[in-house]
Amino acid sequence: MFTARDVLAMREQTGVDIVWIARGAIGNPWIFRDAAKLLADATTELSPPTIGEQREALAEHFAIAMQIHGEQLAGRRMRKMGIKYSRFHPDAALVKAEFIAVKSLRDWSNVLEKWYHEDSPGVWPDPRAADEVNEPAAETI
């Protein structure tokens, strides 16, 4: 499941009581909120997370990673998370490139300050972006 609508579709198509979201939550903690809204009312119009909501989640996620792994390892591990979160930003490709270079709390904070400093609407990611981090690299000739 990669979207809240996928959760609803799975439930409607199979009648299951529980849907496993798993990787769909990577970089998208709002999937749970949105799925709950749709399960309560399937006609609900969902909105992508705002830049402010994204910043809050990104800051909290890095803080938790630092508690668990320390700053240096958190900096490396959180690059993938930043890339996933960036899908919801209107300038996703530029933000993704900045997250790729993150190695420390300072780098992470600089990305947040540069790209997430002002609240505005977010965007829905391109559906093809759901697994872009795990896609094999393009072959070179």
mmCIF file of N, CA and C in Angstrom:
data_model
loop_
_atom_site.group_PDB
_atom_site.id
_atom_site.type_symbol
_atom_site.label_atom_id
_atom_site.label_comp_id
_atom_site.label_asym_id
_atom_site.label_seq_id
_atom_site.Cartn_x
_atom_site.Cartn_y
_atom_site.Cartn_z
ATOM 1 N N MET A 1 0.841 -1.166 0.000
ATOM 2 C CA MET A 1 0.000 0.000 0.000
ATOM 3 C C MET A 1 0.894 1.239 0.000
ATOM 4 N N PHE A 2 0.653 2.110 -0.951
ATOM 5 C CA PHE A 2 1.454 3.320 -1.034
ATOM 6 C C PHE A 2 0.637 4.589 -0.870
ATOM 7 N N THR A 3 -0.694 4.478 -0.906
ATOM 8 C CA THR A 3 -1.545 5.649 -0.681
ATOM 9 C C THR A 3 -2.707 5.251 0.218
ATOM 10 N N ALA A 4 -3.333 6.253 0.791
ATOM 11 C CA ALA A 4 -4.506 5.993 1.623
ATOM 12 C C ALA A 4 -5.635 5.391 0.788
ATOM 13 N N ARG A 5 -5.730 5.793 -0.456
ATOM 14 C CA ARG A 5 -6.762 5.226 -1.342
ATOM 15 C C ARG A 5 -6.487 3.738 -1.617
ATOM 16 N N ASP A 6 -5.221 3.338 -1.633
ATOM 17 C CA ASP A 6 -4.881 1.912 -1.781
ATOM 18 C C ASP A 6 -5.438 1.111 -0.609
ATOM 19 N N VAL A 7 -5.359 1.683 0.586
ATOM 20 C CA VAL A 7 -5.879 1.018 1.787
ATOM 21 C C VAL A 7 -7.380 0.791 1.627
ATOM 22 N N LEU A 8 -8.078 1.832 1.238
ATOM 23 C CA LEU A 8 -9.524 1.735 1.054
ATOM 24 C C LEU A 8 -9.874 0.719 -0.036
ATOM 25 N N ALA A 9 -9.145 0.750 -1.136
ATOM 26 C CA ALA A 9 -9.408 -0.188 -2.235
ATOM 27 C C ALA A 9 -9.185 -1.629 -1.796
ATOM 28 N N MET A 10 -8.116 -1.876 -1.064
ATOM 29 C CA MET A 10 -7.827 -3.234 -0.586
ATOM 30 C C MET A 10 -8.958 -3.727 0.309
ATOM 31 N N ARG A 11 -9.403 -2.873 1.178
ATOM 32 C CA ARG A 11 -10.479 -3.251 2.099
ATOM 33 C C ARG A 11 -11.773 -3.541 1.332
ATOM 34 N N GLU A 12 -12.074 -2.676 0.362
ATOM 35 C CA GLU A 12 -13.300 -2.861 -0.414
ATOM 36 C C GLU A 12 -13.226 -4.107 -1.299
ATOM 37 N N GLN A 13 -12.065 -4.360 -1.898
ATOM 38 C CA GLN A 13 -11.920 -5.485 -2.828
ATOM 39 C C GLN A 13 -11.849 -6.833 -2.134
ATOM 40 N N THR A 14 -11.269 -6.876 -0.935
ATOM 41 C CA THR A 14 -11.039 -8.164 -0.291
ATOM 42 C C THR A 14 -11.852 -8.393 0.976
ATOM 43 N N GLY A 15 -12.343 -7.314 1.583
ATOM 44 C CA GLY A 15 -13.101 -7.445 2.818
ATOM 45 C C GLY A 15 -12.231 -7.687 4.044
ATOM 46 N N VAL A 16 -10.917 -7.512 3.925
ATOM 47 C CA VAL A 16 -10.024 -7.732 5.058
ATOM 48 C C VAL A 16 -10.306 -6.735 6.172
ATOM 49 N N ASP A 17 -9.963 -7.124 7.390
ATOM 50 C CA ASP A 17 -10.126 -6.231 8.535
ATOM 51 C C ASP A 17 -8.903 -5.357 8.751
ATOM 52 N N ILE A 18 -7.746 -5.840 8.296
ATOM 53 C CA ILE A 18 -6.487 -5.129 8.515
ATOM 54 C C ILE A 18 -5.729 -5.029 7.199
ATOM 55 N N VAL A 19 -5.138 -3.865 6.964
ATOM 56 C CA VAL A 19 -4.318 -3.655 5.776
ATOM 57 C C VAL A 19 -2.923 -3.283 6.247
ATOM 58 N N TRP A 20 -1.919 -3.974 5.708
ATOM 59 C CA TRP A 20 -0.528 -3.726 6.070
ATOM 60 C C TRP A 20 0.009 -2.616 5.168
ATOM 61 N N ILE A 21 0.385 -1.493 5.759
ATOM 62 C CA ILE A 21 0.857 -0.352 4.975
ATOM 63 C C ILE A 21 2.365 -0.445 4.729
ATOM 64 N N ALA A 22 3.133 -0.748 5.726
ATOM 65 C CA ALA A 22 4.582 -0.969 5.646
ATOM 66 C C ALA A 22 5.324 0.139 4.900
ATOM 67 N N ARG A 23 5.930 -0.192 3.749
ATOM 68 C CA ARG A 23 6.768 0.768 3.035
ATOM 69 C C ARG A 23 6.010 1.999 2.568
ATOM 70 N N GLY A 24 4.709 1.923 2.488
ATOM 71 C CA GLY A 24 3.920 3.091 2.102
ATOM 72 C C GLY A 24 4.019 4.230 3.108
ATOM 73 N N ALA A 25 4.448 3.912 4.320
ATOM 74 C CA ALA A 25 4.585 4.936 5.354
ATOM 75 C C ALA A 25 5.958 5.607 5.340
ATOM 76 N N ILE A 26 6.909 5.060 4.581
ATOM 77 C CA ILE A 26 8.242 5.652 4.533
ATOM 78 C C ILE A 26 8.159 7.001 3.825
ATOM 79 N N GLY A 27 8.451 8.051 4.560
ATOM 80 C CA GLY A 27 8.359 9.392 4.005
ATOM 81 C C GLY A 27 6.938 9.904 3.881
ATOM 82 N N ASN A 28 5.996 9.155 4.411
ATOM 83 C CA ASN A 28 4.586 9.535 4.316
ATOM 84 C C ASN A 28 3.839 9.124 5.587
ATOM 85 N N PRO A 29 4.177 9.728 6.727
ATOM 86 C CA PRO A 29 3.466 9.368 7.948
ATOM 87 C C PRO A 29 1.998 9.774 7.927
ATOM 88 N N TRP A 30 1.616 10.611 6.997
ATOM 89 C CA TRP A 30 0.231 11.075 6.888
ATOM 90 C C TRP A 30 -0.681 10.006 6.294
ATOM 91 N N ILE A 31 -0.135 8.929 5.784
ATOM 92 C CA ILE A 31 -0.939 7.876 5.190
ATOM 93 C C ILE A 31 -1.933 7.296 6.206
ATOM 94 N N PHE A 32 -1.532 7.234 7.471
ATOM 95 C CA PHE A 32 -2.420 6.685 8.508
ATOM 96 C C PHE A 32 -3.598 7.621 8.766
ATOM 97 N N ARG A 33 -3.300 8.907 8.878
ATOM 98 C CA ARG A 33 -4.348 9.907 9.077
ATOM 99 C C ARG A 33 -5.321 9.882 7.902
ATOM 100 N N ASP A 34 -4.776 9.875 6.690
ATOM 101 C CA ASP A 34 -5.611 9.917 5.496
ATOM 102 C C ASP A 34 -6.427 8.635 5.322
ATOM 103 N N ALA A 35 -5.831 7.497 5.626
ATOM 104 C CA ALA A 35 -6.569 6.230 5.528
ATOM 105 C C ALA A 35 -7.724 6.218 6.525
ATOM 106 N N ALA A 36 -7.481 6.696 7.737
ATOM 107 C CA ALA A 36 -8.551 6.753 8.741
ATOM 108 C C ALA A 36 -9.696 7.644 8.264
ATOM 109 N N LYS A 37 -9.366 8.775 7.651
ATOM 110 C CA LYS A 37 -10.407 9.666 7.121
ATOM 111 C C LYS A 37 -11.231 8.962 6.042
ATOM 112 N N LEU A 38 -10.548 8.269 5.135
ATOM 113 C CA LEU A 38 -11.255 7.582 4.051
ATOM 114 C C LEU A 38 -12.081 6.408 4.551
ATOM 115 N N LEU A 39 -11.574 5.708 5.550
ATOM 116 C CA LEU A 39 -12.344 4.591 6.100
ATOM 117 C C LEU A 39 -13.601 5.083 6.805
ATOM 118 N N ALA A 40 -13.538 6.288 7.366
ATOM 119 C CA ALA A 40 -14.716 6.878 8.014
ATOM 120 C C ALA A 40 -15.699 7.427 6.986
ATOM 121 N N ASP A 41 -15.153 7.964 5.869
ATOM 122 C CA ASP A 41 -16.000 8.549 4.831
ATOM 123 C C ASP A 41 -15.233 8.490 3.512
ATOM 124 N N ALA A 42 -15.592 7.558 2.663
ATOM 125 C CA ALA A 42 -14.862 7.323 1.411
ATOM 126 C C ALA A 42 -14.928 8.504 0.453
ATOM 127 N N THR A 43 -15.850 9.429 0.676
ATOM 128 C CA THR A 43 -15.971 10.587 -0.219
ATOM 129 C C THR A 43 -15.108 11.768 0.247
ATOM 130 N N THR A 44 -14.399 11.604 1.340
ATOM 131 C CA THR A 44 -13.563 12.670 1.876
ATOM 132 C C THR A 44 -12.523 13.104 0.847
ATOM 133 N N GLU A 45 -12.372 14.414 0.674
ATOM 134 C CA GLU A 45 -11.313 14.955 -0.177
ATOM 135 C C GLU A 45 -10.065 15.105 0.672
ATOM 136 N N LEU A 46 -8.996 14.485 0.251
ATOM 137 C CA LEU A 46 -7.738 14.555 0.983
ATOM 138 C C LEU A 46 -6.864 15.658 0.408
ATOM 139 N N SER A 47 -6.056 16.249 1.269
ATOM 140 C CA SER A 47 -5.090 17.257 0.852
ATOM 141 C C SER A 47 -3.695 16.769 1.198
ATOM 142 N N PRO A 48 -2.726 17.044 0.332
ATOM 143 C CA PRO A 48 -1.358 16.652 0.668
ATOM 144 C C PRO A 48 -0.880 17.438 1.884
ATOM 145 N N PRO A 49 0.102 16.919 2.608
ATOM 146 C CA PRO A 49 0.600 17.643 3.776
ATOM 147 C C PRO A 49 1.206 18.981 3.364
ATOM 148 N N THR A 50 0.962 19.991 4.173
ATOM 149 C CA THR A 50 1.519 21.308 3.886
ATOM 150 C C THR A 50 3.035 21.288 4.108
ATOM 151 N N ILE A 51 3.695 22.307 3.640
ATOM 152 C CA ILE A 51 5.144 22.419 3.849
ATOM 153 C C ILE A 51 5.441 22.457 5.347
ATOM 154 N N GLY A 52 4.597 23.139 6.125
ATOM 155 C CA GLY A 52 4.781 23.182 7.580
ATOM 156 C C GLY A 52 4.650 21.808 8.219
ATOM 157 N N GLU A 53 3.655 21.029 7.789
ATOM 158 C CA GLU A 53 3.497 19.663 8.309
ATOM 159 C C GLU A 53 4.699 18.802 7.928
ATOM 160 N N GLN A 54 5.185 18.987 6.725
ATOM 161 C CA GLN A 54 6.354 18.234 6.282
ATOM 162 C C GLN A 54 7.575 18.588 7.128
ATOM 163 N N ARG A 55 7.770 19.887 7.360
ATOM 164 C CA ARG A 55 8.925 20.323 8.155
ATOM 165 C C ARG A 55 8.869 19.715 9.555
ATOM 166 N N GLU A 56 7.694 19.771 10.166
ATOM 167 C CA GLU A 56 7.523 19.226 11.513
ATOM 168 C C GLU A 56 7.862 17.731 11.551
ATOM 169 N N ALA A 57 7.366 16.985 10.580
ATOM 170 C CA ALA A 57 7.635 15.540 10.534
ATOM 171 C C ALA A 57 9.114 15.264 10.269
ATOM 172 N N LEU A 58 9.711 16.015 9.364
ATOM 173 C CA LEU A 58 11.130 15.833 9.053
ATOM 174 C C LEU A 58 12.005 16.118 10.275
ATOM 175 N N ALA A 59 11.703 17.189 10.985
ATOM 176 C CA ALA A 59 12.490 17.544 12.174
ATOM 177 C C ALA A 59 12.340 16.477 13.259
ATOM 178 N N GLU A 60 11.112 16.029 13.485
ATOM 179 C CA GLU A 60 10.876 15.007 14.506
ATOM 180 C C GLU A 60 11.547 13.686 14.130
ATOM 181 N N HIS A 61 11.448 13.319 12.871
ATOM 182 C CA HIS A 61 12.028 12.055 12.412
ATOM 183 C C HIS A 61 13.550 12.064 12.605
ATOM 184 N N PHE A 62 14.206 13.178 12.265
ATOM 185 C CA PHE A 62 15.654 13.249 12.435
ATOM 186 C C PHE A 62 16.026 13.221 13.912
ATOM 187 N N ALA A 63 15.255 13.905 14.746
ATOM 188 C CA ALA A 63 15.530 13.916 16.192
ATOM 189 C C ALA A 63 15.448 12.505 16.771
ATOM 190 N N ILE A 64 14.461 11.746 16.361
ATOM 191 C CA ILE A 64 14.324 10.362 16.832
ATOM 192 C C ILE A 64 15.495 9.515 16.325
ATOM 193 N N ALA A 65 15.855 9.693 15.058
ATOM 194 C CA ALA A 65 16.986 8.941 14.497
ATOM 195 C C ALA A 65 18.281 9.261 15.240
ATOM 196 N N MET A 66 18.461 10.516 15.635
ATOM 197 C CA MET A 66 19.670 10.885 16.393
ATOM 198 C C MET A 66 19.682 10.225 17.764
ATOM 199 N N GLN A 67 18.520 10.137 18.409
ATOM 200 C CA GLN A 67 18.450 9.474 19.715
ATOM 201 C C GLN A 67 18.828 7.999 19.597
ATOM 202 N N ILE A 68 18.407 7.377 18.518
ATOM 203 C CA ILE A 68 18.646 5.952 18.328
ATOM 204 C C ILE A 68 20.064 5.672 17.822
ATOM 205 N N HIS A 69 20.517 6.452 16.836
ATOM 206 C CA HIS A 69 21.755 6.130 16.124
ATOM 207 C C HIS A 69 22.922 7.077 16.374
ATOM 208 N N GLY A 70 22.661 8.237 16.973
ATOM 209 C CA GLY A 70 23.702 9.264 17.045
ATOM 210 C C GLY A 70 23.682 10.083 15.767
ATOM 211 N N GLU A 71 24.298 11.260 15.826
ATOM 212 C CA GLU A 71 24.197 12.193 14.703
ATOM 213 C C GLU A 71 24.798 11.666 13.405
ATOM 214 N N GLN A 72 25.990 11.095 13.461
ATOM 215 C CA GLN A 72 26.663 10.689 12.229
ATOM 216 C C GLN A 72 25.885 9.606 11.472
ATOM 217 N N LEU A 73 25.483 8.561 12.161
ATOM 218 C CA LEU A 73 24.740 7.487 11.507
ATOM 219 C C LEU A 73 23.340 7.959 11.115
ATOM 220 N N ALA A 74 22.727 8.772 11.959
ATOM 221 C CA ALA A 74 21.403 9.310 11.617
ATOM 222 C C ALA A 74 21.487 10.130 10.338
ATOM 223 N N GLY A 75 22.533 10.925 10.204
ATOM 224 C CA GLY A 75 22.702 11.732 9.003
ATOM 225 C C GLY A 75 22.735 10.889 7.744
ATOM 226 N N ARG A 76 23.424 9.771 7.793
ATOM 227 C CA ARG A 76 23.499 8.884 6.618
ATOM 228 C C ARG A 76 22.172 8.159 6.381
ATOM 229 N N ARG A 77 21.591 7.628 7.447
ATOM 230 C CA ARG A 77 20.350 6.849 7.289
ATOM 231 C C ARG A 77 19.161 7.719 6.886
ATOM 232 N N MET A 78 19.168 8.956 7.320
ATOM 233 C CA MET A 78 18.023 9.815 7.052
ATOM 234 C C MET A 78 18.005 10.370 5.632
ATOM 235 N N ARG A 79 19.077 10.224 4.885
ATOM 236 C CA ARG A 79 19.059 10.675 3.480
ATOM 237 C C ARG A 79 17.909 10.019 2.725
ATOM 238 N N LYS A 80 17.767 8.707 2.884
ATOM 239 C CA LYS A 80 16.695 7.989 2.194
ATOM 240 C C LYS A 80 15.329 8.523 2.627
ATOM 241 N N MET A 81 15.198 8.803 3.916
ATOM 242 C CA MET A 81 13.919 9.316 4.400
ATOM 243 C C MET A 81 13.630 10.693 3.807
ATOM 244 N N GLY A 82 14.642 11.554 3.789
ATOM 245 C CA GLY A 82 14.462 12.889 3.214
ATOM 246 C C GLY A 82 14.040 12.816 1.757
ATOM 247 N N ILE A 83 14.664 11.897 1.021
ATOM 248 C CA ILE A 83 14.305 11.713 -0.384
ATOM 249 C C ILE A 83 12.832 11.330 -0.499
ATOM 250 N N LYS A 84 12.388 10.425 0.348
ATOM 251 C CA LYS A 84 10.984 9.996 0.312
ATOM 252 C C LYS A 84 10.038 11.145 0.688
ATOM 253 N N TYR A 85 10.382 11.884 1.743
ATOM 254 C CA TYR A 85 9.551 13.019 2.132
ATOM 255 C C TYR A 85 9.490 14.073 1.024
ATOM 256 N N SER A 86 10.590 14.259 0.312
ATOM 257 C CA SER A 86 10.656 15.333 -0.688
ATOM 258 C C SER A 86 9.602 15.196 -1.779
ATOM 259 N N ARG A 87 9.054 14.004 -1.964
ATOM 260 C CA ARG A 87 8.032 13.798 -3.004
ATOM 261 C C ARG A 87 6.831 14.706 -2.823
ATOM 262 N N PHE A 88 6.571 15.144 -1.595
ATOM 263 C CA PHE A 88 5.399 15.968 -1.302
ATOM 264 C C PHE A 88 5.683 17.465 -1.449
ATOM 265 N N HIS A 89 6.904 17.821 -1.755
ATOM 266 C CA HIS A 89 7.301 19.231 -1.881
ATOM 267 C C HIS A 89 7.085 19.685 -3.323
ATOM 268 N N PRO A 90 6.607 20.921 -3.538
ATOM 269 C CA PRO A 90 6.407 21.409 -4.907
ATOM 270 C C PRO A 90 7.689 21.402 -5.754
ATOM 271 N N ASP A 91 8.847 21.532 -5.114
ATOM 272 C CA ASP A 91 10.135 21.493 -5.820
ATOM 273 C C ASP A 91 10.850 20.178 -5.514
ATOM 274 N N ALA A 92 10.142 19.080 -5.674
ATOM 275 C CA ALA A 92 10.620 17.764 -5.243
ATOM 276 C C ALA A 92 12.009 17.414 -5.761
ATOM 277 N N ALA A 93 12.280 17.629 -7.027
ATOM 278 C CA ALA A 93 13.574 17.229 -7.584
ATOM 279 C C ALA A 93 14.723 18.004 -6.943
ATOM 280 N N LEU A 94 14.517 19.291 -6.708
ATOM 281 C CA LEU A 94 15.565 20.112 -6.091
ATOM 282 C C LEU A 94 15.774 19.735 -4.627
ATOM 283 N N VAL A 95 14.672 19.503 -3.921
ATOM 284 C CA VAL A 95 14.759 19.126 -2.510
ATOM 285 C C VAL A 95 15.420 17.754 -2.386
ATOM 286 N N LYS A 96 15.045 16.837 -3.252
ATOM 287 C CA LYS A 96 15.643 15.495 -3.238
ATOM 288 C C LYS A 96 17.159 15.598 -3.391
ATOM 289 N N ALA A 97 17.612 16.402 -4.326
ATOM 290 C CA ALA A 97 19.055 16.560 -4.549
ATOM 291 C C ALA A 97 19.758 17.067 -3.294
ATOM 292 N N GLU A 98 19.108 17.955 -2.561
ATOM 293 C CA GLU A 98 19.711 18.486 -1.331
ATOM 294 C C GLU A 98 19.756 17.409 -0.245
ATOM 295 N N PHE A 99 18.706 16.602 -0.135
ATOM 296 C CA PHE A 99 18.705 15.534 0.869
ATOM 297 C C PHE A 99 19.766 14.480 0.566
ATOM 298 N N ILE A 100 20.049 14.238 -0.686
ATOM 299 C CA ILE A 100 21.070 13.255 -1.054
ATOM 300 C C ILE A 100 22.425 13.624 -0.441
ATOM 301 N N ALA A 101 22.678 14.915 -0.296
ATOM 302 C CA ALA A 101 23.971 15.378 0.221
ATOM 303 C C ALA A 101 24.037 15.451 1.747
ATOM 304 N N VAL A 102 22.946 15.189 2.453
ATOM 305 C CA VAL A 102 22.918 15.309 3.908
ATOM 306 C C VAL A 102 23.833 14.292 4.576
ATOM 307 N N LYS A 103 24.622 14.791 5.542
ATOM 308 C CA LYS A 103 25.507 13.917 6.315
ATOM 309 C C LYS A 103 25.436 14.203 7.806
ATOM 310 N N SER A 104 24.761 15.293 8.195
ATOM 311 C CA SER A 104 24.764 15.698 9.598
ATOM 312 C C SER A 104 23.491 16.457 9.935
ATOM 313 N N LEU A 105 23.330 16.735 11.223
ATOM 314 C CA LEU A 105 22.205 17.552 11.681
ATOM 315 C C LEU A 105 22.269 18.927 11.032
ATOM 316 N N ARG A 106 23.468 19.480 10.912
ATOM 317 C CA ARG A 106 23.607 20.806 10.287
ATOM 318 C C ARG A 106 23.099 20.774 8.843
ATOM 319 N N ASP A 107 23.496 19.752 8.086
ATOM 320 C CA ASP A 107 23.038 19.627 6.692
ATOM 321 C C ASP A 107 21.514 19.501 6.636
ATOM 322 N N TRP A 108 20.981 18.644 7.519
ATOM 323 C CA TRP A 108 19.526 18.421 7.562
ATOM 324 C C TRP A 108 18.807 19.735 7.872
ATOM 325 N N SER A 109 19.307 20.438 8.876
ATOM 326 C CA SER A 109 18.708 21.721 9.274
ATOM 327 C C SER A 109 18.782 22.738 8.143
ATOM 328 N N ASN A 110 19.885 22.736 7.395
ATOM 329 C CA ASN A 110 20.018 23.658 6.264
ATOM 330 C C ASN A 110 18.980 23.371 5.186
ATOM 331 N N VAL A 111 18.719 22.097 4.920
ATOM 332 C CA VAL A 111 17.694 21.745 3.930
ATOM 333 C C VAL A 111 16.324 22.217 4.421
ATOM 334 N N LEU A 112 16.034 21.982 5.697
ATOM 335 C CA LEU A 112 14.737 22.422 6.235
ATOM 336 C C LEU A 112 14.599 23.935 6.168
ATOM 337 N N GLU A 113 15.663 24.640 6.507
ATOM 338 C CA GLU A 113 15.610 26.108 6.490
ATOM 339 C C GLU A 113 15.445 26.631 5.062
ATOM 340 N N LYS A 114 16.119 26.018 4.132
ATOM 341 C CA LYS A 114 16.054 26.482 2.740
ATOM 342 C C LYS A 114 14.726 26.159 2.070
ATOM 343 N N TRP A 115 14.222 24.944 2.258
ATOM 344 C CA TRP A 115 13.069 24.484 1.492
ATOM 345 C C TRP A 115 11.764 24.399 2.272
ATOM 346 N N TYR A 116 11.835 24.420 3.592
ATOM 347 C CA TYR A 116 10.624 24.223 4.403
ATOM 348 C C TYR A 116 10.397 25.379 5.371
ATOM 349 N N HIS A 117 11.014 26.524 5.135
ATOM 350 C CA HIS A 117 10.928 27.642 6.080
ATOM 351 C C HIS A 117 9.574 28.337 6.071
ATOM 352 N N GLU A 118 8.873 28.292 4.976
ATOM 353 C CA GLU A 118 7.594 28.997 4.855
ATOM 354 C C GLU A 118 6.483 27.994 4.566
ATOM 355 N N ASP A 119 5.403 28.076 5.335
ATOM 356 C CA ASP A 119 4.299 27.136 5.126
ATOM 357 C C ASP A 119 3.534 27.493 3.859
ATOM 358 N N SER A 120 3.224 26.488 3.097
ATOM 359 C CA SER A 120 2.434 26.616 1.877
ATOM 360 C C SER A 120 1.901 25.223 1.552
ATOM 361 N N PRO A 121 1.041 25.121 0.550
ATOM 362 C CA PRO A 121 0.505 23.795 0.220
ATOM 363 C C PRO A 121 1.578 22.839 -0.283
ATOM 364 N N GLY A 122 1.413 21.576 0.042
ATOM 365 C CA GLY A 122 2.255 20.534 -0.521
ATOM 366 C C GLY A 122 1.615 20.025 -1.795
ATOM 367 N N VAL A 123 2.200 19.001 -2.375
ATOM 368 C CA VAL A 123 1.663 18.402 -3.604
ATOM 369 C C VAL A 123 1.571 16.895 -3.421
ATOM 370 N N TRP A 124 0.705 16.275 -4.207
ATOM 371 C CA TRP A 124 0.669 14.821 -4.237
ATOM 372 C C TRP A 124 1.806 14.349 -5.110
ATOM 373 N N PRO A 125 2.534 13.346 -4.673
ATOM 374 C CA PRO A 125 3.649 12.839 -5.492
ATOM 375 C C PRO A 125 3.160 12.177 -6.760
ATOM 376 N N ASP A 126 4.025 12.173 -7.745
ATOM 377 C CA ASP A 126 3.776 11.411 -8.954
ATOM 378 C C ASP A 126 3.670 9.944 -8.524
ATOM 379 N N PRO A 127 2.639 9.219 -8.931
ATOM 380 C CA PRO A 127 2.496 7.819 -8.512
ATOM 381 C C PRO A 127 3.721 6.963 -8.839
ATOM 382 N N ARG A 128 4.465 7.328 -9.858
ATOM 383 C CA ARG A 128 5.675 6.574 -10.209
ATOM 384 C C ARG A 128 6.799 6.820 -9.210
ATOM 385 N N ALA A 129 6.668 7.817 -8.339
ATOM 386 C CA ALA A 129 7.719 8.139 -7.367
ATOM 387 C C ALA A 129 7.661 7.240 -6.141
ATOM 388 N N ALA A 130 6.657 6.376 -6.033
ATOM 389 C CA ALA A 130 6.466 5.564 -4.831
ATOM 390 C C ALA A 130 7.675 4.728 -4.474
ATOM 391 N N ASP A 131 8.390 4.232 -5.450
ATOM 392 C CA ASP A 131 9.511 3.354 -5.136
ATOM 393 C C ASP A 131 10.815 3.808 -5.790
ATOM 394 N N GLU A 132 10.922 5.087 -6.087
ATOM 395 C CA GLU A 132 12.095 5.563 -6.817
ATOM 396 C C GLU A 132 13.411 5.355 -6.079
ATOM 397 N N VAL A 133 13.392 5.345 -4.761
ATOM 398 C CA VAL A 133 14.623 5.160 -4.008
ATOM 399 C C VAL A 133 15.168 3.757 -4.214
ATOM 400 N N ASN A 134 14.292 2.790 -4.421
ATOM 401 C CA ASN A 134 14.712 1.406 -4.521
ATOM 402 C C ASN A 134 14.844 0.889 -5.950
ATOM 403 N N GLU A 135 14.571 1.760 -6.926
ATOM 404 C CA GLU A 135 14.697 1.322 -8.307
ATOM 405 C C GLU A 135 16.164 1.081 -8.649
ATOM 406 N N PRO A 136 16.427 0.103 -9.486
ATOM 407 C CA PRO A 136 17.819 -0.122 -9.890
ATOM 408 C C PRO A 136 18.315 1.068 -10.695
ATOM 409 N N ALA A 137 19.599 1.333 -10.601
ATOM 410 C CA ALA A 137 20.193 2.425 -11.371
ATOM 411 C C ALA A 137 20.099 2.115 -12.858
ATOM 412 N N ALA A 138 19.963 3.158 -13.660
ATOM 413 C CA ALA A 138 19.896 2.976 -15.091
ATOM 414 C C ALA A 138 21.234 2.429 -15.588
ATOM 415 N N GLU A 139 21.149 1.573 -16.578
ATOM 416 C CA GLU A 139 22.370 0.994 -17.139
ATOM 417 C C GLU A 139 23.091 2.039 -17.968
ATOM 418 N N THR A 140 24.397 1.993 -17.924
ATOM 419 C CA THR A 140 25.188 2.888 -18.749
ATOM 420 C C THR A 140 25.814 2.092 -19.878
ATOM 421 N N ILE A 141 25.974 2.725 -20.992
ATOM 422 C CA ILE A 141 26.541 2.047 -22.163
ATOM 423 C C ILE A 141 28.022 2.353 -22.260
#
